[in-house]
Amino acid sequence: MSGIAGIIHFDGKPVEPGLVEKMTTAMAHRGPDGIHHWVKGSIGLGQCMLRTTPESLEETQPLTNEDASLVLVMDGRVDNWEELRGELLVRGAVLRDRSDAELVLRAYQIWGRECLPHIDGDFALAIWDARRQEAFCARDRMGNKPFYYHWDGKTLAFASELQAILALPWMKQEPNEGMLAEMLAAEWYSRDETLWNGILRLIAAHQMVAGNQGPRLEQYWEPNLWAMLPFRKDEEYIEHYRELLFECVRRSSRSHRPVAIEVSGGLDSSAVFCVAEHLRRSNRLLTHGINGYTLGFTEEEGDASELPYARAVGGYLGLRIHETPPSRMPLSWFAERARSGRQFPGFPNLSMQAGLWQQTVAHGSRVTLGGHGGDQWLEGSRAYYAEALAQVHLCTLYDCLKTDATAFGARQAVSWLIRQGFFPLLPIALQEGLRRLVRRMRGSGTSKACYWLSPRMGEVIRMRRELIPPSHHRRVRSVGQRALLEALYDAYDAQAMEDLDCMSAHCGIEMRYPLDDPKLVQYAFSLPERLRLRGDRTKYIHIQALKNLLPKRILERKSKAEFSIVLREHLDRMQAILTETIPDERSTWVDRDGMARLFRAYRDNPQAGMPKWILWGIYGCHVTYIGDC
């Protein structure tokens, strides 16, 4: 975990003294191992360093080549460092040290803008190319490292965090009404906008070349929807998945200090921990040791408590899982975070991990592995009916019907066959016509009613909806890929992961996600849907691959933890703020009666539905814009 920042004046204007330093100071928490700058004429670059790998101990940034015609700043690491090093040496590259930054700089030197297909890992980077008089910027395939930028027609400014750009004297700090409407409505559409006009995020898997004519963006990676796997038997798919999972955990474990692993007791984080321990015992792990950590909710806190499951994992491996009480930050903490970071302060269910991260740092770790990605790529859907019908695999169709009928009854199985099998294969126009007919028969309109919004914000969110093309219009190889595409391009998830990155950075931790590795993602897009969901078991291939590595209690677990308790503890004390203060001060945003109705909906059923998340989103926007609206 590091941070990068830069100012590039394309009109030749010199970078003012101290401006880049002002940007890095705004995110100094990202650089406990030092902050350095490179300023020459109209170019100014800065980097905040947190060393997380053995190779990073040899790294100094900003990094130049021999004649300083190339200058690199990077937040991130290279996961295929072994292969890339060998490839560069074959091509005659002279590597001055073992650092990942050196590998990336030489990769650009050899392949130029085509270097990214050769680089795996999590990264956000910028390279100033003096010969071309342009900046080459890129963000990793899954968007695990943040990259924000601003272009005003003459100057490109970029940074790892919003407040670093907002610290620049020419930034006007104007609220972005469209993005605000999305937050207030809890409907996320934009993947590149932020809450501030003119400040954009570089989308995951995109590169940007900026020159005199401004930034030019291009997507450099997406899953191959037409890739087919050469397997015939389920066992072959399962074995290959197991090999991929082991390799992804191994690559993500590279650290010069012990690696911390979150062990919630669910299938995903428990799998990462158990695989890592298996690798450690066979001397294949790329770190000196691992430690497991879990949030210690009590049994009285209901579905939030996962201690029995986490303890089952620890007992199975004969290892201690450190139990840390969830952090319950006061309301003032979120208000201060919004004020200082100039961004949405995040949800309490994210901040509850702060104490866990602090404990891992106290134990000497700088890297934490999490289970994010499992739900996105392994959950599965009943689209296996459509796949079997489209491919005329009648034996597979019969097996799916029989399995579902046994678990849920014949009537339910036949219903799924019709809705998830025949319907998705109809022409798109006919599908939409049938959807409209059903809505009319049910007496429901086509628009979503955000009754708590002001008329103006209601109109803004309506226009935002119309700009987003329906996901089912995209051509895919199989119906099940549509759900995977929605997960891959989900705007809310992208923002939530950036919030998590920022919170963990404040604690001195770099988060890594083996189950979110692009190689596993590509594999998911190539899997038959029946290997993700079978009967009442989601993540079927995951469970089968880990039968001898996880305790039976985890393999058979079907419940999921529910962490909204930390959010409800705040909302129960916020009625006056939400139904009086905010409607009074933000009358252009929300309707007073609508906010009272929304809060009643929450009070009537605190655990169900969206009201609690919408209410917190409105509060988060309120404190983000204190003094600006």
XYZ file of C-alpha atoms in Angstrom:
629
model
C 0.000 0.000 0.000
C 1.498 3.252 -1.127
C 0.234 6.472 -2.584
C 1.020 8.410 -5.734
C 0.424 11.990 -6.787
C 1.381 14.191 -9.683
C 0.987 17.508 -11.489
C 1.762 17.804 -15.193
C 1.409 21.189 -16.901
C 1.162 20.673 -20.652
C 1.445 24.408 -21.314
C 5.039 24.429 -20.025
C 4.218 26.265 -16.807
C 6.644 25.264 -14.008
C 5.213 23.315 -11.101
C 5.021 25.691 -8.165
C 7.334 24.852 -5.262
C 5.633 22.821 -2.571
C 2.513 21.872 -4.537
C 3.354 18.189 -4.980
C 4.441 18.096 -1.340
C 1.023 19.515 -0.429
C -0.630 16.631 -2.251
C 1.446 13.920 -0.572
C 1.017 15.585 2.819
C -2.752 15.244 2.378
C -2.298 11.453 2.267
C 0.854 11.097 4.373
C -0.682 8.088 6.159
C 0.047 6.100 2.975
C 3.787 6.676 3.342
C 5.103 5.514 6.735
C 8.347 4.414 5.040
C 9.038 7.763 3.448
C 7.662 10.316 1.013
C 9.705 11.413 -1.988
C 9.246 13.786 -4.909
C 10.621 14.391 -8.385
C 10.087 17.857 -9.820
C 11.530 19.103 -13.087
C 10.079 22.091 -14.858
C 6.414 21.477 -15.627
C 6.406 17.933 -14.184
C 5.996 17.095 -10.515
C 5.569 13.563 -9.140
C 5.330 12.222 -5.604
C 5.128 8.837 -3.900
C 4.261 7.748 -0.367
C 5.944 4.432 0.469
C 4.703 1.468 2.488
C 7.032 -1.494 1.946
C 5.136 -4.799 1.851
C 7.392 -7.231 -0.057
C 11.050 -8.280 0.230
C 11.703 -6.678 -3.153
C 10.187 -3.371 -2.052
C 13.030 -2.986 0.459
C 15.241 -2.187 -2.575
C 12.736 0.225 -4.086
C 12.889 4.019 -4.253
C 10.291 6.121 -6.017
C 9.805 8.225 -8.049
C 11.936 5.940 -10.213
C 13.756 7.113 -13.351
C 15.594 5.311 -16.092
C 19.261 6.125 -16.806
C 18.683 9.431 -18.606
C 15.496 10.378 -16.717
C 13.472 10.303 -19.924
C 11.051 7.997 -18.081
C 9.824 8.613 -14.531
C 7.533 6.185 -12.707
C 5.346 6.449 -9.618
C 3.370 3.351 -8.654
C 1.138 2.137 -5.860
C 1.074 -1.625 -6.025
C 2.925 -4.801 -6.761
C 3.588 -7.239 -9.619
C 2.235 -10.733 -8.942
C 3.927 -12.390 -11.924
C 7.323 -10.934 -10.981
C 9.111 -14.233 -11.644
C 7.794 -14.606 -15.190
C 8.113 -10.899 -16.014
C 11.713 -10.784 -14.792
C 12.629 -13.693 -17.036
C 10.816 -12.184 -20.016
C 12.594 -8.844 -19.586
C 16.026 -10.433 -19.258
C 15.481 -12.432 -22.459
C 14.714 -9.149 -24.236
C 17.963 -7.603 -23.018
C 16.663 -5.438 -20.191
C 19.207 -4.405 -17.561
C 17.574 -4.680 -14.131
C 19.228 -2.526 -11.498
C 17.444 -4.129 -8.542
C 14.721 -6.669 -7.719
C 11.916 -4.175 -7.128
C 8.530 -4.399 -8.818
C 8.811 -0.744 -9.820
C 11.958 -1.542 -11.801
C 10.129 -4.359 -13.597
C 7.261 -2.060 -14.566
C 9.555 0.728 -15.758
C 11.546 -1.687 -17.944
C 8.337 -3.278 -19.242
C 7.175 0.150 -20.427
C 10.623 0.829 -21.880
C 10.370 -2.338 -23.996
C 6.675 -2.554 -24.885
C 5.490 1.023 -24.400
C 1.707 1.355 -24.153
C 1.386 -2.393 -24.780
C 3.123 -3.297 -21.519
C 0.041 -3.938 -19.389
C -0.852 -7.405 -20.761
C 2.573 -8.489 -19.480
C 1.914 -7.242 -15.903
C -0.281 -9.021 -13.342
C -1.076 -7.619 -9.927
C -2.770 -4.752 -8.127
C -1.457 -1.355 -9.220
C -2.143 2.260 -9.983
C 0.716 3.867 -11.873
C 1.816 6.880 -13.872
C 4.856 7.136 -16.139
C 6.060 10.453 -17.527
C 7.526 9.844 -20.963
C 9.667 12.893 -21.809
C 10.372 11.763 -25.362
C 6.685 11.477 -26.207
C 5.774 14.396 -23.923
C 2.910 12.416 -22.472
C 1.864 10.627 -19.314
C 0.935 6.953 -19.360
C -1.399 6.001 -16.502
C -3.087 2.716 -15.649
C -5.145 0.929 -13.049
C -5.174 -2.808 -12.330
C -7.723 -5.150 -13.865
C -9.972 -5.403 -10.784
C -9.535 -1.823 -9.577
C -8.018 -2.747 -6.222
C -5.724 0.303 -6.270
C -7.433 3.714 -6.554
C -6.535 6.362 -9.116
C -8.252 9.786 -9.240
C -7.493 12.523 -11.740
C -8.489 16.009 -12.897
C -7.959 17.619 -16.303
C -8.669 21.322 -16.831
C -7.520 21.623 -20.441
C -3.891 22.377 -19.613
C -2.973 20.444 -16.486
C -3.343 16.834 -15.394
C -3.427 16.235 -11.645
C -3.739 12.723 -10.206
C -3.546 11.023 -6.832
C -4.462 7.938 -4.846
C -6.935 9.871 -2.701
C -9.439 12.620 -3.394
C -8.233 15.099 -0.798
C -4.799 15.235 -2.429
C -6.348 16.685 -5.602
C -8.774 18.889 -3.686
C -5.758 20.354 -1.863
C -4.632 22.075 -5.076
C -5.359 25.812 -5.081
C -7.116 25.882 -8.457
C -9.665 23.199 -7.573
C -13.146 24.733 -7.217
C -14.616 21.904 -5.103
C -18.033 21.916 -6.759
C -20.453 19.120 -5.763
C -21.389 16.680 -8.526
C -25.198 16.674 -8.590
C -25.481 13.486 -10.631
C -23.282 11.438 -8.345
C -24.999 12.961 -5.318
C -28.374 11.805 -6.658
C -27.038 8.264 -7.032
C -25.848 8.242 -3.424
C -29.107 9.688 -2.085
C -31.185 7.173 -4.050
C -28.851 4.242 -3.300
C -28.704 3.533 -7.037
C -25.157 3.397 -8.338
C -24.557 3.746 -12.068
C -21.376 5.742 -12.696
C -18.028 4.007 -12.380
C -15.853 7.014 -13.229
C -17.466 9.974 -11.447
C -16.894 11.141 -7.883
C -18.880 13.440 -5.605
C -16.852 16.377 -6.977
C -17.264 17.912 -10.412
C -14.180 17.485 -12.570
C -12.512 14.816 -10.435
C -12.813 11.398 -12.045
C -11.637 7.926 -11.196
C -9.739 5.869 -13.715
C -11.934 2.811 -14.192
C -10.537 -0.631 -13.428
C -8.732 -2.322 -16.345
C -8.284 1.008 -18.150
C -5.209 2.898 -19.244
C -4.973 6.606 -19.933
C -2.533 8.498 -22.132
C -2.470 12.238 -21.451
C -0.811 14.754 -23.734
C -1.439 18.231 -25.104
C -4.846 17.116 -26.415
C -5.962 15.821 -23.040
C -6.545 12.329 -21.650
C -7.377 9.411 -23.941
C -8.784 6.341 -22.208
C -8.808 2.747 -23.344
C -9.877 -0.503 -21.741
C -6.933 -2.913 -21.891
C -8.532 -6.010 -20.334
C -11.854 -7.775 -20.011
C -12.736 -11.436 -19.561
C -12.913 -13.475 -22.730
C -16.584 -14.466 -22.848
C -15.945 -16.997 -25.582
C -13.076 -18.900 -23.996
C -13.890 -22.592 -23.599
C -12.243 -24.937 -21.131
C -10.912 -28.283 -22.439
C -12.562 -30.352 -19.695
C -15.269 -32.975 -20.021
C -15.673 -34.193 -16.446
C -16.623 -32.227 -13.342
C -13.564 -33.605 -11.587
C -11.309 -31.941 -14.157
C -12.953 -28.544 -13.603
C -12.672 -28.971 -9.835
C -9.000 -29.975 -9.914
C -8.096 -27.040 -12.158
C -9.969 -24.646 -9.882
C -8.063 -26.024 -6.906
C -4.736 -25.464 -8.676
C -5.717 -21.902 -9.589
C -6.835 -21.115 -6.047
C -3.577 -22.393 -4.563
C -1.536 -20.327 -7.012
C -3.558 -17.152 -6.377
C -3.141 -17.501 -2.603
C 0.575 -18.226 -3.027
C 1.179 -15.169 -5.219
C -0.783 -12.864 -2.940
C 1.172 -13.966 0.146
C 4.475 -12.344 -0.858
C 5.605 -10.235 2.090
C 8.717 -9.615 4.153
C 6.592 -9.798 7.291
C 3.956 -12.249 8.587
C 0.723 -12.038 6.596
C -2.575 -11.486 8.383
C -5.674 -13.295 7.098
C -9.252 -12.427 7.924
C -11.082 -15.578 9.026
C -14.765 -14.832 9.302
C -15.777 -18.475 9.367
C -17.388 -18.238 5.940
C -16.368 -20.374 2.985
C -14.250 -17.720 1.308
C -11.981 -16.275 3.987
C -11.710 -19.676 5.685
C -10.587 -21.175 2.383
C -7.893 -18.527 1.944
C -6.597 -19.197 5.469
C -6.628 -22.989 5.139
C -4.960 -22.929 1.717
C -2.308 -20.519 3.008
C -1.584 -22.801 5.958
C -1.335 -25.810 3.638
C 1.145 -23.890 1.485
C 3.108 -22.820 4.558
C 3.473 -26.391 5.772
C 4.829 -27.422 2.378
C 7.233 -24.433 2.297
C 5.518 -22.836 -0.703
C 4.174 -19.699 0.973
C 5.978 -16.465 0.110
C 6.119 -15.098 3.647
C 7.593 -16.012 7.010
C 4.279 -16.864 8.629
C 0.551 -16.254 8.803
C -1.866 -15.230 11.531
C -5.662 -15.483 11.499
C -7.976 -12.778 12.796
C -11.729 -12.613 13.262
C -14.224 -10.073 14.555
C -15.442 -11.071 18.008
C -19.166 -10.365 17.920
C -20.910 -12.025 20.863
C -23.667 -14.622 20.589
C -26.107 -11.992 21.889
C -25.438 -9.999 18.714
C -27.232 -12.602 16.634
C -26.327 -13.212 13.009
C -23.237 -10.987 13.272
C -21.422 -13.533 15.437
C -19.226 -15.984 13.550
C -16.977 -16.984 16.427
C -18.079 -20.660 16.501
C -17.158 -21.020 12.825
C -13.850 -19.174 13.105
C -12.953 -21.259 16.148
C -13.797 -24.405 14.171
C -11.258 -23.363 11.532
C -8.603 -22.680 14.151
C -9.265 -25.980 15.907
C -9.130 -27.920 12.643
C -5.695 -26.498 11.827
C -4.429 -26.414 15.396
C -3.883 -22.651 15.128
C -5.028 -19.697 17.195
C -7.432 -17.274 15.551
C -7.088 -13.849 17.162
C -10.485 -12.516 18.200
C -10.884 -8.748 18.031
C -13.972 -6.823 19.143
C -15.520 -4.915 16.223
C -14.699 -1.215 16.206
C -17.741 0.884 16.968
C -16.766 4.333 15.788
C -18.772 7.284 17.160
C -20.835 9.381 14.779
C -18.275 12.181 15.107
C -15.618 9.863 13.644
C -17.520 9.540 10.385
C -18.155 13.288 10.230
C -14.450 14.006 10.726
C -13.450 11.402 8.143
C -15.773 12.984 5.599
C -14.463 16.453 6.409
C -10.762 15.595 6.254
C -10.952 13.146 3.360
C -13.502 15.172 1.370
C -15.294 11.927 0.538
C -18.205 9.733 1.582
C -17.149 8.400 5.011
C -18.112 4.786 4.325
C -20.524 2.517 6.131
C -20.069 1.375 9.742
C -19.834 -2.268 8.665
C -16.561 -1.347 6.921
C -15.088 0.747 9.722
C -15.758 -2.024 12.254
C -12.562 -3.689 10.960
C -10.283 -0.839 12.073
C -9.404 -2.479 15.380
C -8.632 -5.769 13.641
C -6.241 -4.023 11.255
C -4.575 -2.183 14.115
C -4.022 -5.486 15.885
C -2.432 -7.027 12.794
C -0.050 -4.067 12.559
C 0.814 -4.427 16.241
C 1.713 -8.057 15.497
C 4.085 -6.964 12.736
C 1.963 -7.447 9.597
C 1.533 -5.039 6.713
C -0.522 -7.268 4.431
C -3.992 -8.698 5.090
C -5.696 -11.251 2.857
C -9.493 -11.139 2.598
C -12.194 -13.301 1.042
C -13.755 -10.720 -1.281
C -14.530 -12.222 -4.676
C -16.055 -15.491 -3.571
C -19.625 -14.197 -3.580
C -19.132 -12.401 -6.892
C -17.635 -15.272 -8.911
C -18.771 -18.472 -7.204
C -22.375 -18.001 -6.000
C -24.068 -19.154 -9.205
C -27.641 -18.980 -10.497
C -30.316 -21.201 -12.024
C -29.093 -20.128 -15.462
C -27.831 -23.692 -15.841
C -31.298 -24.470 -17.220
C -30.817 -22.007 -20.079
C -27.295 -23.322 -20.693
C -28.491 -26.929 -20.912
C -31.368 -25.996 -23.225
C -29.183 -23.835 -25.481
C -26.612 -26.606 -25.816
C -29.293 -29.351 -26.032
C -27.635 -31.198 -23.150
C -30.689 -33.194 -22.123
C -28.844 -35.339 -19.585
C -27.554 -32.218 -17.813
C -31.045 -30.703 -17.915
C -32.520 -33.836 -16.334
C -29.829 -33.898 -13.615
C -30.506 -30.221 -12.749
C -34.267 -30.802 -12.572
C -33.842 -33.900 -10.438
C -31.435 -32.181 -8.021
C -33.677 -29.126 -7.614
C -36.829 -31.235 -7.264
C -35.180 -33.238 -4.486
C -34.079 -30.084 -2.623
C -37.061 -27.792 -3.267
C -39.897 -29.839 -4.749
C -40.993 -30.573 -8.313
C -43.208 -27.482 -8.658
C -40.338 -25.134 -7.814
C -37.971 -26.977 -10.150
C -40.412 -26.696 -13.071
C -40.937 -22.988 -12.293
C -37.181 -22.419 -12.482
C -37.014 -24.374 -15.726
C -39.536 -21.971 -17.280
C -38.231 -18.701 -15.784
C -34.505 -19.442 -15.809
C -34.429 -21.816 -18.743
C -36.886 -20.983 -21.510
C -37.478 -17.263 -20.813
C -33.816 -16.064 -21.089
C -33.536 -17.755 -24.487
C -36.412 -15.769 -25.987
C -35.573 -12.801 -28.252
C -34.755 -9.686 -26.214
C -37.710 -7.742 -27.640
C -40.110 -10.498 -26.610
C -38.577 -10.667 -23.116
C -39.081 -6.939 -22.625
C -42.657 -7.139 -23.896
C -43.462 -9.898 -21.439
C -41.871 -7.921 -18.599
C -44.037 -4.891 -19.433
C -47.132 -7.102 -19.555
C -46.369 -8.565 -16.123
C -45.828 -5.084 -14.670
C -49.179 -3.905 -16.033
C -50.958 -6.985 -14.673
C -49.426 -6.332 -11.265
C -50.289 -2.649 -11.456
C -46.680 -1.556 -11.024
C -45.056 1.238 -12.999
C -41.748 1.122 -14.805
C -39.985 3.666 -12.626
C -38.615 3.285 -9.124
C -40.235 5.520 -6.515
C -37.639 7.381 -4.444
C -40.268 9.184 -2.389
C -37.695 10.657 0.012
C -35.989 12.687 -2.728
C -36.790 16.274 -3.649
C -38.431 16.783 -7.065
C -35.107 17.985 -8.451
C -33.119 14.988 -7.226
C -35.886 12.650 -8.338
C -35.545 14.029 -11.866
C -31.745 13.737 -11.785
C -31.817 10.075 -10.763
C -34.466 9.334 -13.403
C -32.170 10.754 -16.073
C -29.212 8.766 -14.712
C -31.199 5.532 -15.011
C -31.971 6.216 -18.644
C -28.271 6.605 -19.469
C -27.447 3.056 -18.337
C -28.131 0.353 -20.959
C -29.805 -2.807 -19.601
C -27.237 -5.515 -18.902
C -29.284 -8.156 -20.741
C -28.653 -6.355 -24.036
C -25.009 -7.404 -24.065
C -24.140 -10.392 -26.218
C -22.801 -13.289 -24.146
C -21.828 -16.898 -24.757
C -24.079 -18.179 -21.961
C -26.896 -16.666 -19.909
C -25.019 -17.123 -16.626
C -22.322 -14.706 -17.773
C -24.747 -11.780 -17.495
C -24.761 -11.974 -13.705
C -20.961 -12.177 -13.698
C -20.746 -9.085 -15.920
C -23.045 -7.202 -13.552
C -20.729 -8.111 -10.670
C -17.610 -7.150 -12.627
C -18.974 -3.734 -13.601
C -20.918 -3.017 -10.396
C -20.542 0.674 -9.566
C -21.337 0.352 -5.866
C -18.827 -2.449 -5.305
C -16.117 -0.359 -6.996
C -16.747 2.528 -4.607
C -17.008 0.269 -1.550
C -13.616 -1.282 -2.337
C -12.090 2.194 -2.591
C -13.562 3.040 0.823
C -12.002 -0.160 2.195
C -8.649 0.721 0.633
C -8.681 4.162 2.212
C -9.651 2.870 5.665
C -7.023 0.131 5.640
C -4.392 2.628 4.424
C -5.032 4.781 7.486
C -4.162 1.719 9.592
C -0.976 0.932 7.619
C -2.396 -2.193 5.945
C -2.449 -3.339 2.322
C -5.505 -5.462 1.508
C -5.197 -8.294 -1.010
C -7.914 -10.580 -2.396
C -6.820 -13.954 -3.832
C -10.401 -14.831 -4.874
C -10.564 -11.625 -6.897
C -7.552 -12.528 -9.023
C -8.235 -11.934 -12.751
C -7.166 -15.507 -13.516
C -9.907 -16.825 -11.235
C -12.348 -14.311 -12.683
C -11.611 -15.494 -16.215
C -12.068 -19.076 -15.035
C -15.467 -18.165 -13.567
C -16.613 -16.764 -16.912
C -15.669 -20.058 -18.558
C -17.327 -22.355 -16.013
C -20.605 -24.180 -16.625
C -23.187 -22.615 -14.313
C -24.086 -25.983 -12.787
C -20.623 -26.091 -11.174
C -21.334 -22.907 -9.219
C -24.833 -23.740 -7.965
C -26.182 -27.238 -7.489
C -29.447 -27.784 -5.632
C -29.263 -25.855 -2.374
C -25.465 -25.516 -2.439
C -23.887 -22.362 -3.805
C -20.130 -22.298 -4.533
C -20.306 -25.996 -5.394
C -16.934 -26.123 -7.167
C -15.302 -24.245 -4.271
C -16.651 -26.740 -1.736
C -15.646 -29.771 -3.785
C -12.123 -28.444 -4.327
C -11.596 -27.891 -0.590
C -13.131 -31.052 0.862
C -9.890 -32.174 2.498
C -8.775 -28.689 3.580
C -11.739 -27.208 5.473
C -13.568 -28.520 8.536
C -16.941 -30.143 7.886
C -18.751 -27.388 9.788
C -17.520 -24.773 7.292
C -18.110 -26.936 4.212
C -21.713 -27.527 5.263
C -22.427 -23.975 6.371
C -25.294 -22.302 4.492
C -25.835 -19.184 6.602
C -24.108 -15.829 6.136
C -23.175 -13.228 8.706
C -25.206 -10.014 8.806
C -23.266 -7.009 10.071
C -25.852 -4.226 9.895
C -26.064 -4.260 13.693
C -23.260 -1.673 13.860
C -25.227 0.539 11.462
C -28.507 0.140 13.340
C -26.824 1.160 16.604
C -26.204 4.572 15.019
C -29.528 4.969 13.214
C -31.533 4.266 16.357
C -30.085 7.483 17.810
C -30.296 9.579 14.641
C -34.022 10.238 14.169
C -33.746 13.991 14.761
C -30.765 14.341 12.400
C -32.436 12.342 9.645
C -35.996 13.649 9.882
C -35.393 17.253 10.997
C -31.818 18.544 10.582
C -31.092 17.126 7.145
C -34.515 17.961 5.622
C -34.149 21.530 6.951
C -30.594 22.033 5.687
C -30.856 19.936 2.503
C -34.320 20.774 1.218
C -32.973 20.707 -2.358
C -31.966 17.091 -1.789
C -34.729 15.420 0.194
C -38.408 15.747 1.012
C -39.233 16.204 4.696
C -42.311 13.957 4.712
C -40.470 11.417 2.594
C -37.595 11.259 5.087
C -40.053 10.735 7.953
C -41.691 7.925 5.963
C -38.309 6.365 5.192
C -37.296 6.430 8.845
C -40.633 4.827 9.830
C -39.985 2.076 7.287
C -36.650 1.460 8.976
C -38.136 1.497 12.476
C -40.923 -0.910 11.490
C -38.396 -3.494 10.340
C -34.793 -2.513 11.174
C -33.193 -5.632 9.702
C -35.030 -5.825 6.395
C -34.617 -4.107 3.066
C -32.825 -0.973 1.977
C -34.065 1.828 4.305
C -31.156 1.567 6.740
C -28.566 1.775 3.952
C -30.359 4.652 2.242
C -30.601 6.622 5.502
C -26.884 6.232 6.178
C -26.046 7.173 2.594
C -27.983 10.415 2.980
C -26.189 11.179 6.253
C -22.814 10.406 4.647
C -23.484 12.863 1.806
C -24.622 15.480 4.323
C -21.356 15.399 6.276
C -19.248 15.137 3.117
C -20.617 18.436 1.814
C -20.651 20.393 5.094
C -19.757 23.961 4.075
C -20.078 23.259 0.330
C -23.818 23.225 -0.371
